[in-house]
Short mmCIF file of C-alpha atoms and ligand atoms in Angstrom, two decimals:
data_model
loop_
_atom_site.label_atom_id
_atom_site.label_comp_id
_atom_site.label_asym_id
_atom_site.label_seq_id
_atom_site.Cartn_x
_atom_site.Cartn_y
_atom_site.Cartn_z
CA UNK A 1 0.00 0.00 0.00
CA UNK A 2 1.25 3.48 -0.79
CA UNK A 3 1.57 5.98 1.99
CA UNK A 4 -1.06 8.62 1.35
CA UNK A 5 0.43 11.95 2.16
CA UNK A 6 -1.16 13.58 -0.83
CA UNK A 7 -4.75 14.72 -0.64
CA UNK A 8 -7.33 12.94 -2.71
CA UNK A 9 -10.29 14.60 -4.34
CA UNK A 10 -13.64 12.98 -3.81
CA UNK A 11 -16.86 13.71 -5.70
CA UNK A 12 -19.49 14.65 -3.15
CA UNK A 13 -22.19 13.36 -5.38
CA UNK A 14 -21.03 9.84 -6.24
CA UNK A 15 -17.87 9.20 -4.26
CA UNK A 16 -15.53 9.10 -7.29
CA UNK A 17 -11.91 9.65 -6.30
CA UNK A 18 -9.21 11.44 -8.26
CA UNK A 19 -5.62 12.47 -7.52
CA UNK A 20 -6.13 15.97 -8.87
CA UNK A 21 -8.99 18.39 -8.74
CA UNK A 22 -11.45 18.24 -11.61
CA UNK A 23 -14.17 20.69 -12.52
CA UNK A 24 -16.49 17.94 -13.56
CA UNK A 25 -16.77 14.46 -12.14
CA UNK A 26 -15.97 11.99 -14.95
CA UNK A 27 -18.15 9.37 -13.30
CA UNK A 28 -21.47 11.06 -12.58
CA UNK A 29 -21.00 14.25 -14.61
CA UNK A 30 -21.69 16.57 -11.69
CA UNK A 31 -19.98 19.98 -11.92
CA UNK A 32 -17.86 21.41 -9.14
CA UNK A 33 -18.43 18.49 -6.83
CA UNK A 34 -14.82 17.46 -6.12
CA UNK A 35 -13.63 18.20 -2.59
CA UNK A 36 -10.17 17.70 -1.16
CA UNK A 37 -10.00 15.13 1.59
CA UNK A 38 -7.05 14.32 3.81
CA UNK A 39 -6.73 11.29 6.01
CA UNK A 40 -4.66 12.15 9.08
CA UNK A 41 -3.68 8.72 10.28
CA UNK A 42 -3.93 5.44 8.52
CA UNK A 43 -5.66 2.62 10.25
CA UNK A 44 -3.28 -0.21 10.86
CA UNK A 45 -4.38 -3.81 10.96
CA UNK A 46 -7.64 -2.95 12.67
CA UNK A 47 -9.71 -5.17 10.50
CA UNK A 48 -7.41 -8.16 10.82
CA UNK A 49 -8.75 -9.08 14.24
CA UNK A 50 -12.29 -9.23 12.89
CA UNK A 51 -11.35 -11.83 10.31
CA UNK A 52 -12.78 -15.23 11.11
CA UNK A 53 -11.06 -18.57 10.68
CA UNK A 54 -12.06 -20.35 7.51
CA UNK A 55 -14.67 -23.04 8.09
CA UNK A 56 -16.83 -25.20 5.89
CA UNK A 57 -20.34 -24.02 5.21
CA UNK A 58 -21.78 -27.09 6.89
CA UNK A 59 -19.95 -26.29 10.08
CA UNK A 60 -21.78 -23.00 10.49
CA UNK A 61 -24.73 -23.41 12.81
CA UNK A 62 -27.95 -21.71 11.89
CA UNK A 63 -28.59 -19.56 14.91
CA UNK A 64 -32.22 -18.68 15.03
CA UNK A 65 -32.39 -15.02 14.34
CA UNK A 66 -33.73 -13.04 17.25
CA UNK A 67 -35.35 -9.99 15.80
CA UNK A 68 -36.33 -7.09 17.98
CA UNK A 69 -39.95 -6.24 17.35
CA UNK A 70 -40.84 -2.61 17.79
CA UNK A 71 -44.53 -3.36 17.93
CA UNK A 72 -45.13 -0.90 15.11
CA UNK A 73 -46.38 -3.37 12.53
CA UNK A 74 -45.66 -1.15 9.54
CA UNK A 75 -42.13 -0.49 10.67
CA UNK A 76 -41.34 -4.12 11.51
CA UNK A 77 -42.71 -5.28 8.19
CA UNK A 78 -40.64 -2.80 6.22
CA UNK A 79 -37.56 -4.17 7.94
CA UNK A 80 -38.58 -7.69 7.02
CA UNK A 81 -39.98 -8.68 10.42
CA UNK A 82 -38.16 -6.61 13.01
CA UNK A 83 -34.72 -5.24 13.80
CA UNK A 84 -31.87 -7.71 13.28
CA UNK A 85 -29.16 -7.59 15.98
CA UNK A 86 -25.95 -6.04 14.76
CA UNK A 87 -27.54 -4.56 11.67
CA UNK A 88 -26.91 -1.10 10.29
CA UNK A 89 -30.07 0.51 8.99
CA UNK A 90 -30.07 3.74 7.01
CA UNK A 91 -33.24 5.81 7.02
CA UNK A 92 -33.18 8.50 4.35
CA UNK A 93 -35.63 11.23 3.55
CA UNK A 94 -36.16 14.90 2.84
CA UNK A 95 -35.61 17.36 5.68
CA UNK A 96 -38.79 17.85 7.67
CA UNK A 97 -40.48 14.70 6.47
CA UNK A 98 -40.53 13.16 9.95
CA UNK A 99 -37.41 11.01 10.28
CA UNK A 100 -36.55 12.22 13.78
CA UNK A 101 -40.15 11.74 14.82
CA UNK A 102 -40.19 8.19 13.48
CA UNK A 103 -36.93 7.15 15.10
CA UNK A 104 -37.89 8.63 18.46
CA UNK A 105 -41.14 6.69 18.40
CA UNK A 106 -39.33 3.50 17.42
CA UNK A 107 -36.74 3.90 20.19
CA UNK A 108 -39.52 4.63 22.64
CA UNK A 109 -41.32 1.43 21.73
CA UNK A 110 -38.15 -0.60 22.07
CA UNK A 111 -37.11 0.99 25.34
CA UNK A 112 -40.46 0.09 26.81
CA UNK A 113 -39.62 -3.55 26.21
CA UNK A 114 -36.66 -3.35 28.59
CA UNK A 115 -34.23 -2.38 25.84
CA UNK A 116 -31.72 0.32 26.57
CA UNK A 117 -31.98 2.74 23.67
CA UNK A 118 -29.56 5.55 22.89
CA UNK A 119 -30.41 8.44 20.62
CA UNK A 120 -27.54 10.60 19.39
CA UNK A 121 -28.58 13.87 17.86
CA UNK A 122 -26.14 16.13 16.08
CA UNK A 123 -28.85 18.53 15.02
CA UNK A 124 -30.95 19.35 18.03
CA UNK A 125 -30.48 20.30 21.67
CA UNK A 126 -31.77 18.06 24.48
CA UNK A 127 -34.52 20.62 25.06
CA UNK A 128 -35.69 20.44 21.48
CA UNK A 129 -35.75 16.68 21.67
CA UNK A 130 -37.64 16.80 24.95
CA UNK A 131 -40.17 19.14 23.38
CA UNK A 132 -40.77 16.66 20.59
CA UNK A 133 -40.89 13.79 23.07
CA UNK A 134 -43.60 15.60 25.04
CA UNK A 135 -45.60 15.98 21.88
CA UNK A 136 -45.26 12.30 21.16
CA UNK A 137 -45.92 11.34 24.80
CA UNK A 138 -42.55 9.62 24.95
CA UNK A 139 -41.69 8.77 28.53
CA UNK A 140 -39.24 6.03 29.18
CA UNK A 141 -36.64 5.07 31.74
CA UNK A 142 -34.65 3.22 29.15
CA UNK A 143 -34.30 5.94 26.52
CA UNK A 144 -31.05 7.90 26.67
CA UNK A 145 -30.44 11.10 24.74
CA UNK A 146 -27.00 12.35 23.71
CA UNK A 147 -26.16 15.43 21.69
CA UNK A 148 -22.89 16.04 19.91
CA UNK A 149 -21.13 15.42 16.65
CA UNK A 150 -17.74 13.83 17.33
CA UNK A 151 -17.77 10.09 16.83
CA UNK A 152 -14.78 9.39 19.10
CA UNK A 153 -16.50 11.34 21.84
CA UNK A 154 -19.65 9.38 21.23
CA UNK A 155 -17.99 5.99 21.57
CA UNK A 156 -16.31 7.07 24.78
CA UNK A 157 -19.45 8.40 26.45
CA UNK A 158 -21.66 5.64 25.15
CA UNK A 159 -19.62 2.81 26.64
CA UNK A 160 -20.87 3.02 30.25
CA UNK A 161 -24.51 3.07 29.16
CA UNK A 162 -24.18 -0.22 27.25
CA UNK A 163 -27.07 0.44 24.90
CA UNK A 164 -29.04 -2.35 23.21
CA UNK A 165 -29.96 -0.14 20.30
CA UNK A 166 -28.50 3.09 18.91
CA UNK A 167 -29.78 5.78 16.55
CA UNK A 168 -27.61 8.49 14.99
CA UNK A 169 -29.49 11.54 13.75
CA UNK A 170 -28.10 12.48 11.30
CA UNK A 171 -25.07 10.75 9.80
CA UNK A 172 -24.19 13.96 7.93
CA UNK A 173 -23.60 15.91 11.14
CA UNK A 174 -21.24 13.42 12.74
CA UNK A 175 -17.50 13.56 12.06
CA UNK A 176 -14.28 11.83 12.99
CA UNK A 177 -11.15 13.62 14.17
CA UNK A 178 -9.06 11.47 11.88
CA UNK A 179 -10.14 13.33 8.79
CA UNK A 180 -9.79 16.99 7.99
CA UNK A 181 -12.72 17.32 5.64
CA UNK A 182 -15.97 18.89 6.81
CA UNK A 183 -18.78 16.85 8.40
CA UNK A 184 -21.18 15.67 5.75
CA UNK A 185 -18.53 15.20 3.07
CA UNK A 186 -18.39 11.82 1.40
CA UNK A 187 -15.19 10.83 3.17
CA UNK A 188 -16.51 11.72 6.62
CA UNK A 189 -19.86 10.10 6.12
CA UNK A 190 -18.25 6.93 4.84
CA UNK A 191 -15.68 6.78 7.62
CA UNK A 192 -18.16 7.43 10.41
CA UNK A 193 -20.57 4.89 8.99
CA UNK A 194 -17.76 2.33 8.70
CA UNK A 195 -16.87 2.79 12.36
CA UNK A 196 -20.45 2.43 13.44
CA UNK A 197 -20.67 -0.65 11.25
CA UNK A 198 -17.65 -2.20 12.96
CA UNK A 199 -19.15 -1.43 16.35
CA UNK A 200 -22.52 -2.90 15.36
CA UNK A 201 -21.00 -6.11 14.03
CA UNK A 202 -18.73 -6.62 17.01
CA UNK A 203 -21.25 -5.80 19.71
CA UNK A 204 -24.45 -7.03 18.07
CA UNK A 205 -26.08 -3.67 18.76
CA UNK A 206 -28.34 -2.60 15.89
CA UNK A 207 -27.77 0.97 14.72
CA UNK A 208 -30.09 3.29 12.85
CA UNK A 209 -28.53 6.01 10.77
CA UNK A 210 -30.65 8.94 9.69
CA UNK A 211 -29.59 10.52 6.41
CA UNK A 212 -30.79 13.54 4.50
CA UNK A 213 -31.62 13.22 0.87
CA UNK A 214 -30.21 15.67 -1.66
CA UNK A 215 -32.23 17.47 -4.30
CA UNK A 216 -31.48 14.73 -6.79
CA UNK A 217 -33.03 12.15 -4.52
CA UNK A 218 -29.90 10.35 -3.43
CA UNK A 219 -28.83 10.13 0.18
CA UNK A 220 -26.08 12.72 0.51
CA UNK A 221 -22.79 10.94 0.64
CA UNK A 222 -24.97 8.57 -1.23
CA UNK A 223 -24.11 5.33 -2.96
CA UNK A 224 -21.11 4.98 -0.69
CA UNK A 225 -23.44 4.50 2.25
CA UNK A 226 -25.99 2.39 0.48
CA UNK A 227 -23.60 -0.45 -0.19
CA UNK A 228 -22.09 -0.31 3.26
CA UNK A 229 -25.22 -0.64 5.34
CA UNK A 230 -27.43 -3.71 5.63
CA UNK A 231 -30.72 -2.00 5.05
CA UNK A 232 -31.77 1.21 3.35
CA UNK A 233 -35.17 2.69 4.08
CA UNK A 234 -36.60 5.79 2.45
CA UNK A 235 -39.11 7.89 4.28
CA UNK A 236 -41.07 9.82 1.73
CA UNK A 237 -44.25 11.72 1.17
CA UNK A 238 -45.54 15.11 0.22
CA UNK A 239 -45.17 17.66 2.98
CA UNK A 240 -48.54 19.13 2.09
CA UNK A 241 -50.14 15.76 2.72
CA UNK A 242 -50.32 13.78 5.91
CA UNK A 243 -49.29 10.41 4.55
CA UNK A 244 -45.74 9.14 4.76
CA UNK A 245 -44.36 6.02 3.15
CA UNK A 246 -41.41 4.11 4.54
CA UNK A 247 -39.92 1.99 1.82
CA UNK A 248 -37.10 -0.53 1.93
CA UNK A 249 -34.88 -0.15 -1.13
CA UNK A 250 -32.21 -2.52 0.10
CA UNK A 251 -32.44 -5.20 2.74
CA UNK A 252 -29.97 -7.94 3.53
CA UNK A 253 -32.47 -9.48 5.92
CA UNK A 254 -35.74 -9.31 4.06
CA UNK A 255 -37.56 -8.37 0.90
CA UNK A 256 -37.04 -5.01 -0.75
CA UNK A 257 -39.77 -2.70 -1.94
CA UNK A 258 -41.69 -3.47 1.17
CA UNK A 259 -43.60 -0.44 2.31
CA UNK A 260 -44.95 0.86 5.56
CA UNK A 261 -47.48 3.65 5.57
CA UNK A 262 -47.88 6.25 8.30
CA UNK A 263 -50.04 9.25 8.90
CA UNK A 264 -48.48 12.35 10.44
CA UNK A 265 -50.70 13.66 13.21
CA UNK A 266 -50.31 16.30 15.91
CA UNK A 267 -49.18 13.59 18.26
CA UNK A 268 -46.75 11.92 15.93
CA UNK A 269 -46.82 9.20 13.34
CA UNK A 270 -49.67 6.77 13.34
CA UNK A 271 -49.62 3.53 11.40
CA UNK A 272 -51.91 3.08 8.45
CA UNK A 273 -52.45 -0.65 8.35
CA UNK A 274 -54.48 -0.67 5.17
CA UNK A 275 -52.60 1.61 2.78
CA UNK A 276 -55.03 1.34 -0.12
CA UNK A 277 -57.23 3.46 2.10
CA UNK A 278 -55.08 6.47 1.13
CA UNK A 279 -56.19 6.18 -2.44
CA UNK A 280 -59.63 4.77 -1.96
CA UNK A 281 -60.71 7.15 0.74
CA UNK A 282 -60.02 10.35 -1.11
CA UNK A 283 -60.75 8.90 -4.48
CA UNK A 284 -64.20 9.89 -5.64
CA UNK A 285 -66.70 7.02 -5.72
CA UNK A 286 -67.13 5.78 -9.27
CA UNK A 287 -66.36 9.16 -10.78
CA UNK A 288 -65.72 9.31 -14.51
CA UNK A 289 -62.19 10.41 -15.35
CA UNK A 290 -60.41 8.78 -12.42
CA UNK A 291 -57.99 5.87 -12.70
CA UNK A 292 -55.05 4.53 -10.74
CA UNK A 293 -51.69 3.70 -12.31
CA UNK A 294 -48.65 2.01 -10.82
CA UNK A 295 -45.57 3.98 -11.80
CA UNK A 296 -41.93 3.60 -10.90
CA UNK A 297 -40.15 6.44 -9.19
CA UNK A 298 -36.46 5.63 -9.51
CA UNK A 299 -36.38 2.15 -8.12
CA UNK A 300 -39.65 2.63 -6.29
CA UNK A 301 -43.11 1.69 -7.43
CA UNK A 302 -45.80 4.20 -6.50
CA UNK A 303 -49.51 4.10 -7.13
CA UNK A 304 -51.03 7.37 -8.21
CA UNK A 305 -54.47 8.46 -9.25
CA UNK A 306 -54.81 10.21 -12.58
CA UNK A 307 -57.80 12.44 -13.05
CA UNK A 308 -59.06 13.92 -16.27
CA UNK A 309 -61.84 16.35 -16.98
CA UNK A 310 -62.94 16.61 -20.59
CA UNK A 311 -65.77 18.91 -21.60
CA UNK A 312 -66.94 21.08 -24.50
CA UNK A 313 -64.97 24.29 -24.69
CA UNK A 314 -66.58 27.70 -24.94
CA UNK A 315 -63.32 28.99 -26.39
CA UNK A 316 -62.12 29.01 -29.96
CA UNK A 317 -58.86 27.56 -28.75
CA UNK A 318 -59.69 24.86 -26.19
CA UNK A 319 -57.64 24.62 -23.03
CA UNK A 320 -55.14 21.91 -22.32
CA UNK A 321 -53.99 21.90 -18.74
CA UNK A 322 -51.69 19.25 -17.35
CA UNK A 323 -50.64 19.11 -13.73
CA UNK A 324 -48.07 16.46 -12.86
CA UNK A 325 -47.85 15.06 -16.39
CA UNK A 326 -46.18 16.28 -19.57
CA UNK A 327 -48.27 18.74 -21.52
CA UNK A 328 -47.01 17.47 -24.88
CA UNK A 329 -47.90 13.94 -23.98
CA UNK A 330 -51.54 15.00 -23.59
CA UNK A 331 -51.58 16.56 -27.07
CA UNK A 332 -50.05 13.44 -28.53
CA UNK A 333 -52.56 11.15 -26.83
CA UNK A 334 -55.46 13.35 -27.89
CA UNK A 335 -54.27 13.06 -31.49
CA UNK A 336 -53.98 9.28 -31.20
CA UNK A 337 -57.49 9.00 -29.76
CA UNK A 338 -58.90 11.05 -32.64
CA UNK A 339 -57.08 9.21 -35.36
CA UNK A 340 -57.28 5.63 -34.10
CA UNK A 341 -60.70 5.34 -32.55
CA UNK A 342 -62.37 8.43 -33.90
CA UNK A 343 -62.79 10.04 -30.50
CA UNK A 344 -62.44 13.68 -31.46
CA UNK A 345 -61.39 15.83 -28.52
CA UNK A 346 -60.27 18.80 -30.62
CA UNK A 347 -63.08 21.04 -29.45
CA UNK A 348 -62.88 19.98 -25.81
CA UNK A 349 -61.23 21.57 -22.81
CA UNK A 350 -58.95 18.98 -21.24
CA UNK A 351 -57.57 19.04 -17.73
CA UNK A 352 -55.35 16.24 -16.50
CA UNK A 353 -54.16 16.09 -12.92
CA UNK A 354 -52.12 13.68 -10.86
CA UNK A 355 -53.84 13.62 -7.50
CA UNK A 356 -51.67 14.11 -4.44
CA UNK A 357 -49.23 16.50 -6.09
CA UNK A 358 -46.97 13.85 -7.60
CA UNK A 359 -45.12 14.23 -10.89
CA UNK A 360 -45.24 11.37 -13.34
CA UNK A 361 -42.95 11.57 -16.31
CA UNK A 362 -42.69 8.01 -17.54
CA UNK A 363 -44.45 6.70 -20.65
CA UNK A 364 -46.08 3.96 -18.59
CA UNK A 365 -48.59 6.59 -17.51
CA UNK A 366 -49.93 6.90 -21.08
CA UNK A 367 -52.48 4.17 -20.66
CA UNK A 368 -53.75 5.81 -17.49
CA UNK A 369 -54.03 9.23 -19.10
CA UNK A 370 -55.85 7.83 -22.13
CA UNK A 371 -58.23 5.82 -19.97
CA UNK A 372 -58.99 8.81 -17.76
CA UNK A 373 -59.66 11.05 -20.77
CA UNK A 374 -61.92 8.50 -22.43
CA UNK A 375 -63.76 7.88 -19.18
CA UNK A 376 -64.38 11.58 -18.63
CA UNK A 377 -65.37 12.23 -22.24
CA UNK A 378 -67.84 9.35 -22.25
CA UNK A 379 -68.89 10.24 -18.72
CA UNK A 380 -68.53 6.63 -17.70
CA UNK A 381 -66.48 5.52 -14.71
CA UNK A 382 -64.01 2.64 -14.93
CA UNK A 383 -63.85 -0.27 -12.51
CA UNK A 384 -62.47 1.13 -9.27
CA UNK A 385 -60.37 -1.95 -8.57
CA UNK A 386 -58.56 -1.58 -11.85
CA UNK A 387 -55.08 -0.28 -12.54
CA UNK A 388 -53.54 0.20 -15.97
CA UNK A 389 -50.05 0.85 -17.26
CA UNK A 390 -48.34 0.92 -20.64
CA UNK A 391 -46.97 3.22 -23.27
CA UNK A 392 -49.15 4.34 -26.18
CA UNK A 393 -47.52 4.55 -29.60
CA UNK A 394 -48.55 6.80 -32.47
CA UNK A 395 -50.21 3.91 -34.26
CA UNK A 396 -52.42 3.37 -31.25
CA UNK A 397 -50.47 0.30 -30.19
CA UNK A 398 -49.83 -0.41 -26.52
CA UNK A 399 -46.19 -0.99 -25.77
CA UNK A 400 -44.54 -2.78 -22.90
CA UNK A 401 -42.77 -0.92 -20.12
CA UNK A 402 -40.12 -1.89 -17.63
CA UNK A 403 -40.68 -3.81 -14.42
CA UNK A 404 -44.25 -4.96 -14.94
CA UNK A 405 -44.03 -7.42 -12.05
CA UNK A 406 -43.01 -4.72 -9.63
CA UNK A 407 -45.97 -2.60 -10.67
CA UNK A 408 -48.41 -5.47 -10.44
CA UNK A 409 -47.13 -6.47 -7.02
CA UNK A 410 -47.44 -2.93 -5.76
CA UNK A 411 -51.00 -2.64 -7.05
CA UNK A 412 -51.89 -5.92 -5.42
CA UNK A 413 -50.28 -4.88 -2.17
CA UNK A 414 -52.46 -1.81 -2.13
CA UNK A 415 -55.64 -3.73 -2.68
CA UNK A 416 -56.31 -3.65 -6.41
CA UNK A 417 -57.58 -6.77 -8.11
CA UNK A 418 -57.45 -6.08 -11.86
CA UNK A 419 -54.73 -4.82 -14.13
CA UNK A 420 -54.62 -3.98 -17.82
CA UNK A 421 -51.21 -3.90 -19.43
CA UNK A 422 -49.58 -4.34 -22.82
CA UNK A 423 -49.82 -7.76 -24.43
CA UNK A 424 -46.05 -7.94 -24.34
CA UNK A 425 -45.84 -7.30 -20.61
CA UNK A 426 -48.79 -9.59 -20.05
CA UNK A 427 -47.03 -12.56 -21.62
CA UNK A 428 -43.92 -12.05 -19.53
CA UNK A 429 -45.73 -11.20 -16.32
CA UNK A 430 -45.62 -13.34 -13.24
CA UNK A 431 -49.16 -13.06 -12.04
CA UNK A 432 -49.74 -13.28 -8.33
CA UNK A 433 -52.73 -15.65 -8.17
CA UNK A 434 -55.43 -13.27 -7.02
CA UNK A 435 -54.68 -10.51 -9.51
CA UNK A 436 -56.66 -10.59 -12.74
CA UNK A 437 -54.43 -9.51 -15.61
CA UNK A 438 -55.49 -8.47 -19.09
CA UNK A 439 -53.17 -7.88 -22.02
CA UNK A 440 -54.19 -5.20 -24.53
CA UNK A 441 -52.65 -4.67 -27.91
CA UNK A 442 -54.22 -1.47 -29.13
CA UNK A 443 -56.10 1.53 -27.91
CA UNK A 444 -59.16 0.18 -29.71
CA UNK A 445 -58.98 -2.96 -27.60
CA UNK A 446 -58.60 -0.88 -24.46
CA UNK A 447 -61.67 1.11 -25.36
CA UNK A 448 -63.69 -2.05 -25.84
CA UNK A 449 -62.48 -3.63 -22.63
CA UNK A 450 -63.24 -0.57 -20.55
CA UNK A 451 -66.45 0.73 -22.00
CA UNK A 452 -68.23 -1.94 -24.04
P1 TYD V 1 -39.04 15.81 11.96
O1 TYD V 1 -39.15 14.47 12.57
O2 TYD V 1 -38.29 16.85 12.72
O3 TYD V 1 -38.44 15.71 10.50
P2 TYD V 1 -36.97 15.32 10.01
O4 TYD V 1 -36.24 14.75 11.15
O5 TYD V 1 -37.20 14.34 8.90
O6 TYD V 1 -36.34 16.55 9.49
O7 TYD V 1 -40.54 16.26 11.68
C1 TYD V 1 -40.77 17.52 11.23
C2 TYD V 1 -42.21 17.79 10.86
O8 TYD V 1 -43.15 16.92 11.41
C3 TYD V 1 -42.54 19.16 11.32
O9 TYD V 1 -42.91 19.91 10.18
C4 TYD V 1 -43.65 19.01 12.27
C5 TYD V 1 -44.22 17.67 11.97
N1 TYD V 1 -44.72 16.99 13.17
C6 TYD V 1 -46.06 16.72 13.28
O10 TYD V 1 -46.87 17.03 12.42
N2 TYD V 1 -46.52 16.04 14.39
C7 TYD V 1 -45.67 15.66 15.39
O11 TYD V 1 -46.13 15.05 16.37
C8 TYD V 1 -44.28 15.97 15.26
C9 TYD V 1 -43.32 15.58 16.33
C10 TYD V 1 -43.86 16.63 14.14
MG1 MG V 2 -34.56 15.53 12.10
#
């Protein structure tokens, strides 16, 4: 190994390392993201002691996994059935979405089951935490609060408490003295997380890391953390709405894409045990122009309701308003409807809206938009247990989209029982028994299936 006296430059967006400063990261293409990082002292042989003796796979006994159950069903399920001892769990989300609230409630639940829980906050004072705890009615003998940002300090002061579970809020505020770069930089985040990882694996204490998400949607100091930790959960939702979704995007101990749904109330987060309620409750009963589509947000499937209102226009130049979907896509689909099935919407005002304030920019939404427009124009509702997805081509053909199984599973999870998709996707789809699938080849066929 070479002695590293020279600084290295690390991209704060993707973790790419270079020996000289670059204006643009060659890996992720981000501008001005390279930051100098210096490692003060090199770790020597620390990891060697953790190396196990080689043994045959048959010799390893299958210890029955003792998972810690928080008692919050949605949370436990997202983790794959509870907290695994010695695991490192990253919870990411936008600022203000409710991560601190969630973790405080989780620690409270655990500490009430004679667990000693330790909450390290690098962002808030003990008083601020107490204020939140009062609001959440958190009272527990076994819940310890620490504030500070130095990881060496933390390990020293934590030792006498001997916690059974630890949460660090947030990983971006904590730093190690061994590096000169600022807290929150890729190097710091990675180093601190690695130390916590070592501690978790050696002691068997599970650790939750809270991480902020950057504008681009990645956890700041991002991919570098995702591969290090055992489990990555995203806490997401629209701040204007009360619902929050906790989603596992990586899990070494359970399935991914598992979701837990919560409602943010005055007194904290409350579990929503039947998530389809979110969509069904606010969704108008059998209203024409409303349909639900499963779309993929990054790696995450999300169900959204598309609404359309189509009516005769009093104007010479009819209105086309699109909220949450691409305006040009609407024009294209209107043209396809006119040409392929003779449904002329040229003299109609058309409003398309994605309920809940979400933005959908993938072609898979086409089938939903078309269905909603037809439904509104004909003034006939579609089956409320139906979801549709697929891309619509200019010839009126329905094209396959990526990850049909993921979409179908998500729809099923949220209580839908029927799904229309492209013939292509239909043939490749792995249907979960109780979901009725229908493959459609053209917009004409869709029209007949929905309204004849
Ligand atoms: P917080 O947990 O501080 O978010 P994060 O740690 O992700 O930044 O939650 C912040 C928001 O949650 C804040 O806008 C207030 C709201 N909130 C409630 O609505 N009810 C509550 O009981 C609490 C504690 C917070
Ligand atoms: Mg917080």
